[in-house]
Tab-separated table of C-alpha atoms in Angstrom:
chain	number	residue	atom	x	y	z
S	18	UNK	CA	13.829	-17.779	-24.603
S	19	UNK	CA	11.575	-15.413	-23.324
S	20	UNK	CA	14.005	-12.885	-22.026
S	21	UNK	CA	11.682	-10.242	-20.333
S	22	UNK	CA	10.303	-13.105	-18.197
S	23	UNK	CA	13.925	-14.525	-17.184
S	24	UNK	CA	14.935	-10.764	-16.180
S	25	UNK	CA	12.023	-10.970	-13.826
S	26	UNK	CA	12.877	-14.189	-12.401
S	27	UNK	CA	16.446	-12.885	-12.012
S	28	UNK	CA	15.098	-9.790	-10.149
S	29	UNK	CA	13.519	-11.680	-7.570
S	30	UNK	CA	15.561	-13.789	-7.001
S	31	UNK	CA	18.579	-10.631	-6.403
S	32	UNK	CA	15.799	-9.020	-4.459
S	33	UNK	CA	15.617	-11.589	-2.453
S	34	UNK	CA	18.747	-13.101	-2.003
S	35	UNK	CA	17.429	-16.549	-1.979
S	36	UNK	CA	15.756	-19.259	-4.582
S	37	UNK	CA	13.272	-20.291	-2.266
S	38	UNK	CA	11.872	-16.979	-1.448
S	39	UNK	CA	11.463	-16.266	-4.711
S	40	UNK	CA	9.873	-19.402	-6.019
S	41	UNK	CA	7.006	-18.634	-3.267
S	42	UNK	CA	6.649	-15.031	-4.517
S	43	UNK	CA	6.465	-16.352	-8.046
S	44	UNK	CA	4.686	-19.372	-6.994
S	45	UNK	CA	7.121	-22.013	-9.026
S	46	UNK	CA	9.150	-24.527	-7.744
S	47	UNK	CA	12.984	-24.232	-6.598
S	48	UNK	CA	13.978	-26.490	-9.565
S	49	UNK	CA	12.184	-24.701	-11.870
S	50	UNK	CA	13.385	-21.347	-11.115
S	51	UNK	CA	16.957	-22.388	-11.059
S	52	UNK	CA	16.877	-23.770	-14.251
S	53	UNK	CA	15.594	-20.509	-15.655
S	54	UNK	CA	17.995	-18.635	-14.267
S	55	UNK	CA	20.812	-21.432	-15.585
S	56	UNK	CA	19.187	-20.274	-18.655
S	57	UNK	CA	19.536	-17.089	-18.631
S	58	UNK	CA	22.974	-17.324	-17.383
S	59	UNK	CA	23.439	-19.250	-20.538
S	60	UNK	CA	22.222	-16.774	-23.115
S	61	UNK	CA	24.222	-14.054	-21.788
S	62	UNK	CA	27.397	-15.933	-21.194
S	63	UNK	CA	28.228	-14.803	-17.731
S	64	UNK	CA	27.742	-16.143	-14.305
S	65	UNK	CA	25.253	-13.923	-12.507
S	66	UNK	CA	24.518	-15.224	-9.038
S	67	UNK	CA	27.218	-17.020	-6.678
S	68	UNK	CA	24.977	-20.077	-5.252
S	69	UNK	CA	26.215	-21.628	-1.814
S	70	UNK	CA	24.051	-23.908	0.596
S	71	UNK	CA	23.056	-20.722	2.655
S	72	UNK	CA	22.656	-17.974	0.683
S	73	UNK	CA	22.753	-16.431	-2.913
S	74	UNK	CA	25.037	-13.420	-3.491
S	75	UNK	CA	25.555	-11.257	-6.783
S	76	UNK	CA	28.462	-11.215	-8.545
S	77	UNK	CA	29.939	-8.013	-9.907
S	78	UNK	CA	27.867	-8.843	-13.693
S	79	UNK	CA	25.104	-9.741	-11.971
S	80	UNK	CA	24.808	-6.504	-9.467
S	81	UNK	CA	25.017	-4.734	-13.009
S	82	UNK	CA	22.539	-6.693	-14.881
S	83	UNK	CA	20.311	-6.025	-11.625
S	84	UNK	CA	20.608	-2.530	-11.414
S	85	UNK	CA	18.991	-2.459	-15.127
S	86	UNK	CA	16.922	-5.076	-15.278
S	87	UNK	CA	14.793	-3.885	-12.003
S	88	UNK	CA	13.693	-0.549	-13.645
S	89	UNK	CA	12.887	-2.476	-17.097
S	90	UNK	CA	10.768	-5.577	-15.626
S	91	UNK	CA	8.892	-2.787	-12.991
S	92	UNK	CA	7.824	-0.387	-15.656
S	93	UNK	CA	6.628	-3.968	-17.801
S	94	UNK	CA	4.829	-5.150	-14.821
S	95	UNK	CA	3.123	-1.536	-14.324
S	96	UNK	CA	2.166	-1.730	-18.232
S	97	UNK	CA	0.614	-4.895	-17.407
S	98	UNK	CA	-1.095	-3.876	-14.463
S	99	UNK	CA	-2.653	-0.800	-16.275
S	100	UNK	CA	-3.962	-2.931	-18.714
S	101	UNK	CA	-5.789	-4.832	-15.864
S	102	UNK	CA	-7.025	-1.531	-14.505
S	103	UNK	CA	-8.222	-0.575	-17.862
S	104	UNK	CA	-10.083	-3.707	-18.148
S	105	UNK	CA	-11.339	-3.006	-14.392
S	106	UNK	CA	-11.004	-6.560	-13.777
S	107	UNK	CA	-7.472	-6.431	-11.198
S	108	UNK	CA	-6.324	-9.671	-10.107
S	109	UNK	CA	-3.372	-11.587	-8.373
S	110	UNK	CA	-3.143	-11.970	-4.798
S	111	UNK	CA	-2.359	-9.152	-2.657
S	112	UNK	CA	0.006	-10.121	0.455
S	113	UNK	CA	-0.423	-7.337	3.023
S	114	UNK	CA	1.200	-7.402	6.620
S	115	UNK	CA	0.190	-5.221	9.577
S	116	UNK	CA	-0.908	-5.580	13.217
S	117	UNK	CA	-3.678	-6.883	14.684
S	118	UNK	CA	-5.117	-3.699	15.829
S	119	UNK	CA	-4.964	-2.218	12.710
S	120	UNK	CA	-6.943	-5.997	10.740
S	121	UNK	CA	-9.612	-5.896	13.424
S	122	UNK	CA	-10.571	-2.283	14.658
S	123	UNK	CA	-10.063	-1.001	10.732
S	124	UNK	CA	-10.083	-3.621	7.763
S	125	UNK	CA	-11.893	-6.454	8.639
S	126	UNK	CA	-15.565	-3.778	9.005
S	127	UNK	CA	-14.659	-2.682	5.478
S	128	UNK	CA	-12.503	-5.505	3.641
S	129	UNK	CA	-16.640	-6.515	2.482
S	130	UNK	CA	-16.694	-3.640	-0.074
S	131	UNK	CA	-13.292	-4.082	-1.228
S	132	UNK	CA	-14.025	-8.106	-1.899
S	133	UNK	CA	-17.403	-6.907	-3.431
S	134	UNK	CA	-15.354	-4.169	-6.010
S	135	UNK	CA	-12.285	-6.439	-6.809
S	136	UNK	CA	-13.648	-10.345	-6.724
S	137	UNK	CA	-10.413	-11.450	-8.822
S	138	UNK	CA	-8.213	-10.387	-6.103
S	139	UNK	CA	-7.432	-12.551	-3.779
S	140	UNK	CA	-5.605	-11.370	-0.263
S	141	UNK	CA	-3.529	-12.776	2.079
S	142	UNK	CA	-2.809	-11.093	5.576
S	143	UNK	CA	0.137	-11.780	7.625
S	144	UNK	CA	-0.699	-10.448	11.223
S	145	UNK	CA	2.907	-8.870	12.919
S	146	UNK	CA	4.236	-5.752	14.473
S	147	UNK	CA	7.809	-7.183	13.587
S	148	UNK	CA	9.755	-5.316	11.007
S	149	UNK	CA	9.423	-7.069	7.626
S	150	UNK	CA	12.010	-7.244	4.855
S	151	UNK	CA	10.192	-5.978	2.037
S	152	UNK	CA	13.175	-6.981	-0.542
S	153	UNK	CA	12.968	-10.751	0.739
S	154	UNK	CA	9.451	-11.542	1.867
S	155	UNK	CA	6.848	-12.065	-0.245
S	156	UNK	CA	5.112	-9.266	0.801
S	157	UNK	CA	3.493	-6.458	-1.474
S	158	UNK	CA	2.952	-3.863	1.601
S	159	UNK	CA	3.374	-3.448	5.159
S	160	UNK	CA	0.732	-1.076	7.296
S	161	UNK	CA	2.135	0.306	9.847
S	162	UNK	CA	0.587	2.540	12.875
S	163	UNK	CA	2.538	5.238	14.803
S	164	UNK	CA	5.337	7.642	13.629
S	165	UNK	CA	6.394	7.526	10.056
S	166	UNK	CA	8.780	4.814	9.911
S	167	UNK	CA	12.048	5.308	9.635
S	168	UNK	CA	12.502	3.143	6.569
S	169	UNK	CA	15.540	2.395	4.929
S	170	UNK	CA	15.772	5.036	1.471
S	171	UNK	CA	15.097	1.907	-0.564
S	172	UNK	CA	11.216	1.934	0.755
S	173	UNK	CA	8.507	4.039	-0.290
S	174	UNK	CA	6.082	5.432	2.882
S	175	UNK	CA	3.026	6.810	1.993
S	176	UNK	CA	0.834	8.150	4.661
S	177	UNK	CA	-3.231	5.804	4.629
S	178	UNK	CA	-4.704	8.015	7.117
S	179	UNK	CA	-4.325	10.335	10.559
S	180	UNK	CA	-6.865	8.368	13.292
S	181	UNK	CA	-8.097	10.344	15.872
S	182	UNK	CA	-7.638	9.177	19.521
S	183	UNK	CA	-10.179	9.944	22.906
S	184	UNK	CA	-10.085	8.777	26.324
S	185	UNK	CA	-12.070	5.907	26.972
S	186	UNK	CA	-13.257	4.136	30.523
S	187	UNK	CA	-15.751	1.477	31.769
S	188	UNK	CA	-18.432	2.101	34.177
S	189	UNK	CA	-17.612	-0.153	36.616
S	190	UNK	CA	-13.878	2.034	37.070
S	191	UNK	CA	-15.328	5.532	36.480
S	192	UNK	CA	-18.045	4.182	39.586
S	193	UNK	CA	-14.707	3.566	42.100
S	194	UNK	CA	-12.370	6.102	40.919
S	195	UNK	CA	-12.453	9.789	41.499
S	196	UNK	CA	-14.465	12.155	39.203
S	197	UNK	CA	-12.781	13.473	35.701
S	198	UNK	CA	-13.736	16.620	34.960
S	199	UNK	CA	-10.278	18.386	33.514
S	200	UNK	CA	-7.337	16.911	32.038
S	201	UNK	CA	-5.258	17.459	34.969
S	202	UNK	CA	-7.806	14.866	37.212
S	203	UNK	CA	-5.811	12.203	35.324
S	204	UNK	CA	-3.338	11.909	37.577
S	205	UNK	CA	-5.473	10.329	40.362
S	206	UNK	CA	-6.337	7.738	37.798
S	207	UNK	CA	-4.104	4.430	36.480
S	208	UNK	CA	-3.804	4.864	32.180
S	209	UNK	CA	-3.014	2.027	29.615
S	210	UNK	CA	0.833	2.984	28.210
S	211	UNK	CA	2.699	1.386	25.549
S	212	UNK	CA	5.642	0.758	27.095
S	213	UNK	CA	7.350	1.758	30.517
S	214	UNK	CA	10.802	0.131	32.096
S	215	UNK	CA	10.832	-0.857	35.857
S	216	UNK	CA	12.179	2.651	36.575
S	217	UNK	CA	9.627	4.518	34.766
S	218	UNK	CA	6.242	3.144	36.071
S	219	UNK	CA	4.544	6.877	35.372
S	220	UNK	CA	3.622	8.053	31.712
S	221	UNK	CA	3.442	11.300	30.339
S	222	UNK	CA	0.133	12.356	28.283
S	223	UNK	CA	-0.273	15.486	26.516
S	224	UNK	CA	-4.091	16.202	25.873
S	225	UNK	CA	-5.810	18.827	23.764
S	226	UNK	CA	-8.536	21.199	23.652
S	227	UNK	CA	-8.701	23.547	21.056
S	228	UNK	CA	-6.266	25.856	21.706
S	229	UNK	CA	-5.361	24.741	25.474
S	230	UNK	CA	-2.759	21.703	25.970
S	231	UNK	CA	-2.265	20.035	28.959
S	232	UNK	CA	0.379	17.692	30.002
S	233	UNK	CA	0.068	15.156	32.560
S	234	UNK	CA	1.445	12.021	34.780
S	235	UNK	CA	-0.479	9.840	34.920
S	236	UNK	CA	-0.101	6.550	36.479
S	237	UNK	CA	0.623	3.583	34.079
S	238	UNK	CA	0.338	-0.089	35.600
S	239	UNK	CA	-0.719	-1.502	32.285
S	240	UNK	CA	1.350	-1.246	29.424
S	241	UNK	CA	1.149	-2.991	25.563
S	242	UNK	CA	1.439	-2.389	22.296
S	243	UNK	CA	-1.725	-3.687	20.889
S	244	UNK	CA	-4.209	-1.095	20.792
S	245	UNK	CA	-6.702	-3.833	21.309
S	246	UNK	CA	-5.732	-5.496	24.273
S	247	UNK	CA	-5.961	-1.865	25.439
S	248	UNK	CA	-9.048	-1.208	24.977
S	249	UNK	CA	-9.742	-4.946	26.663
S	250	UNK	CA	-8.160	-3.981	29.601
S	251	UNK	CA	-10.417	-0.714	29.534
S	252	UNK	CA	-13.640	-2.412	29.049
S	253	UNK	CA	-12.562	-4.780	31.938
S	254	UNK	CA	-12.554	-2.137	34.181
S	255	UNK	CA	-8.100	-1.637	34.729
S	256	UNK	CA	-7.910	1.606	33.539
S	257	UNK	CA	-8.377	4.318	31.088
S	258	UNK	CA	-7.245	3.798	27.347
S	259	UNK	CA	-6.440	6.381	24.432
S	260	UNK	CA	-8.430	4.857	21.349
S	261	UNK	CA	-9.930	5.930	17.960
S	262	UNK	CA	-13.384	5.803	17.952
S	263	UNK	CA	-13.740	3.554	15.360
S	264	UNK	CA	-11.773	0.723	17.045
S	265	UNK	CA	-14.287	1.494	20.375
S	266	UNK	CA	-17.431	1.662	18.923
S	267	UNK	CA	-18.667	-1.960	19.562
S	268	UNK	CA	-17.385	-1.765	22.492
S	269	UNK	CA	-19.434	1.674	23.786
S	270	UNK	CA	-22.753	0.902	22.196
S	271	UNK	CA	-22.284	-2.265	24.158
S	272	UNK	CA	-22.217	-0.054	27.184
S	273	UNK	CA	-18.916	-1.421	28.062
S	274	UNK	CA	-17.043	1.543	27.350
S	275	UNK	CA	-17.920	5.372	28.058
S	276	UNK	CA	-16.003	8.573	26.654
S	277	UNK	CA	-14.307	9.906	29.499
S	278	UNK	CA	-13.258	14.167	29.154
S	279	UNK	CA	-15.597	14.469	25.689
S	280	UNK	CA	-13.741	17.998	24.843
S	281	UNK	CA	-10.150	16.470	25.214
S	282	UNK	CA	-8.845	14.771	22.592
S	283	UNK	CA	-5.147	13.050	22.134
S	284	UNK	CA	-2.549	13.310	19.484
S	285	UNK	CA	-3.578	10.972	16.744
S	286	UNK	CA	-1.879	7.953	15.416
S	287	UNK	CA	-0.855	7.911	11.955
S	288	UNK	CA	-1.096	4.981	9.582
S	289	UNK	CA	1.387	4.242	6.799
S	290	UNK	CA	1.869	1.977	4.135
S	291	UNK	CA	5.366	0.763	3.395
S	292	UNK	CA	6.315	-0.796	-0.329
S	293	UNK	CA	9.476	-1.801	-1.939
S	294	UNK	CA	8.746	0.359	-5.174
S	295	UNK	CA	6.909	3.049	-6.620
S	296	UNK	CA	5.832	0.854	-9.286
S	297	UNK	CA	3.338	-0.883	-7.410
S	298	UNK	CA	0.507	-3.516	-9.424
S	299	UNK	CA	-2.851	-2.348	-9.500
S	300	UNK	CA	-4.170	-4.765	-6.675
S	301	UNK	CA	-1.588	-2.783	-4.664
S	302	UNK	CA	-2.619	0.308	-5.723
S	303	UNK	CA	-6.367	0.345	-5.385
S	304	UNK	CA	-5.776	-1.329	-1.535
S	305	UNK	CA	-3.985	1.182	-0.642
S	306	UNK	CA	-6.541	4.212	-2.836
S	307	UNK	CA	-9.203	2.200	-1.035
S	308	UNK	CA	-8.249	2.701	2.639
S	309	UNK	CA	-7.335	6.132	2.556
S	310	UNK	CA	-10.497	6.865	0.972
S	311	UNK	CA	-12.203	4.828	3.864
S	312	UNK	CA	-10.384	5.763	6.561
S	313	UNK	CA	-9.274	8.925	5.388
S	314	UNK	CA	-5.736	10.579	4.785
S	315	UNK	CA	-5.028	13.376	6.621
């Protein structure tokens, strides 16, 4: 029996709390992974996993088997994974989650080079703002935009980048609204929030410019999460959005969009990446190398 490779079946499947999850990370079948795990329960004479109809628990040998085993088939995996580096052929496929802002206004203009670099890598992207179980989905990192995350202590946040954010209008509102030519003309005008509750219709914006802050209501009666059907509702003429320049660019060499208060600028937005280990494979690594080189880590 192979043991290393039945202490890594058994470590997914604890991860994960479930056969079936597993089997898709390891991409086997149920039957096959049980019976490995049957195996291995053989071998070492104890009963590691309770199995029920809805769920797969520990027992008290196998939370202790776990706790050793994860370190021990990690650092083998890494091994492996260095060898692949060394070889500078990576491969595998890389399972990446994050929100649709982030896939179309940042990866999908430079996901070309990384193909071009890596072509034994295959990638798979789940598009969700939802928070994902990194211990139980098949996932090998979740991007994340905003404040850091407040992850639970078994996650590991690293920060991708720190995108800057502007004020952005179309020409058909900046023709029927009044002029902007301070921060503080904002509040005659209607901005894209993120969020606002019946009672709250107003949002507050805090703008900079060098040294000078301002802080301002300004009226919100468009709010979403999805910095891209912000910036649609901004090119449409309903108000003003705060967006990175990248994510705009199409959209203001089109002439749809205009920079509105050029020497203002907006907190920026953080991105983060979010993985179950430290240990991470080296298709994992050199995504995540890759976009902060690209997009730049501040």
């Amino acid at each position: 029996m192979d043991r290393l490779h039945h202490m890594r079946l058994f470590v997914e499947v604890a991860k994960r709390k479930s056969f079936r999850a597993a089997a898709e990370a390891l991409d086997m079948s149920n039957s096959t992974l049980s019976r490995n795990i049957a195996e291995l329960e053989k071998s070492i004479g104890l009963r590691l996993l309770h199995r029920s109809t809805r769920k797969v628990e520990l027992t008290e040998a196998g939370e202790a088997y776990f706790k050793r085993c994860q370190g021990i088939v990690e650092e083998a995996m890494s091994a492996h994974e260095a060898l692949l580096d060394w070889s500078e052929k990576p491969a595998g496929i890389l399972r990446v989650t994050m929100t649709s802002s982030f896939g179309v206004g940042y990866l999908a203009p430079v996901l070309t080079e990384f193909a071009d670099m890596y072509p034994d890598i295959k990638m798979e992207f789940d598009i969700s703002s939802r928070t994902v179980d990194l211990q139980s989905e098949p996932f090998d990192l979740a991007i994340r935009m905003g404040q850091p995350p407040t992850a639970p202590s078994t996650l590991v946040v690293r920060r991708i980048a720190m995108m800057p954010r502007y004020l952005y209008a179309s020409p058909v509102y900046l023709a029927r609204m009044p002029p902007l030519e301070h921060a503080c003309d904002l509040v005659q005008h209607t901005m894209c929030g993120r969020s606002f509750s019946s009672r709250l219709p107003d949002i507050w914006r805090k703008l900079f410019r060098g040294e000078e802050v301002v802080e301002v209501m300004a009226h919100s009666r468009y709010a979403t999460n999805s910095a891209a059907l912000s910036m649609s509702f901004a090119a449409n003429g309903l108000c003003i959005a705060a967006l990175d320049p990248l994510l705009a660019k199409q959209e203001v060499q089109a002439g749809r969009l205009r920079r509105v208060l050029p020497d203002w600028h907006m907190e920026p937005i953080m991105v983060h990446a979010l993985t179950e280990t430290r240990h991470l494979p080296a298709r994992t690594r050199l995504f995540i190398d890759f976009l902060r080189q690209r997009l730049g880590a501040g």
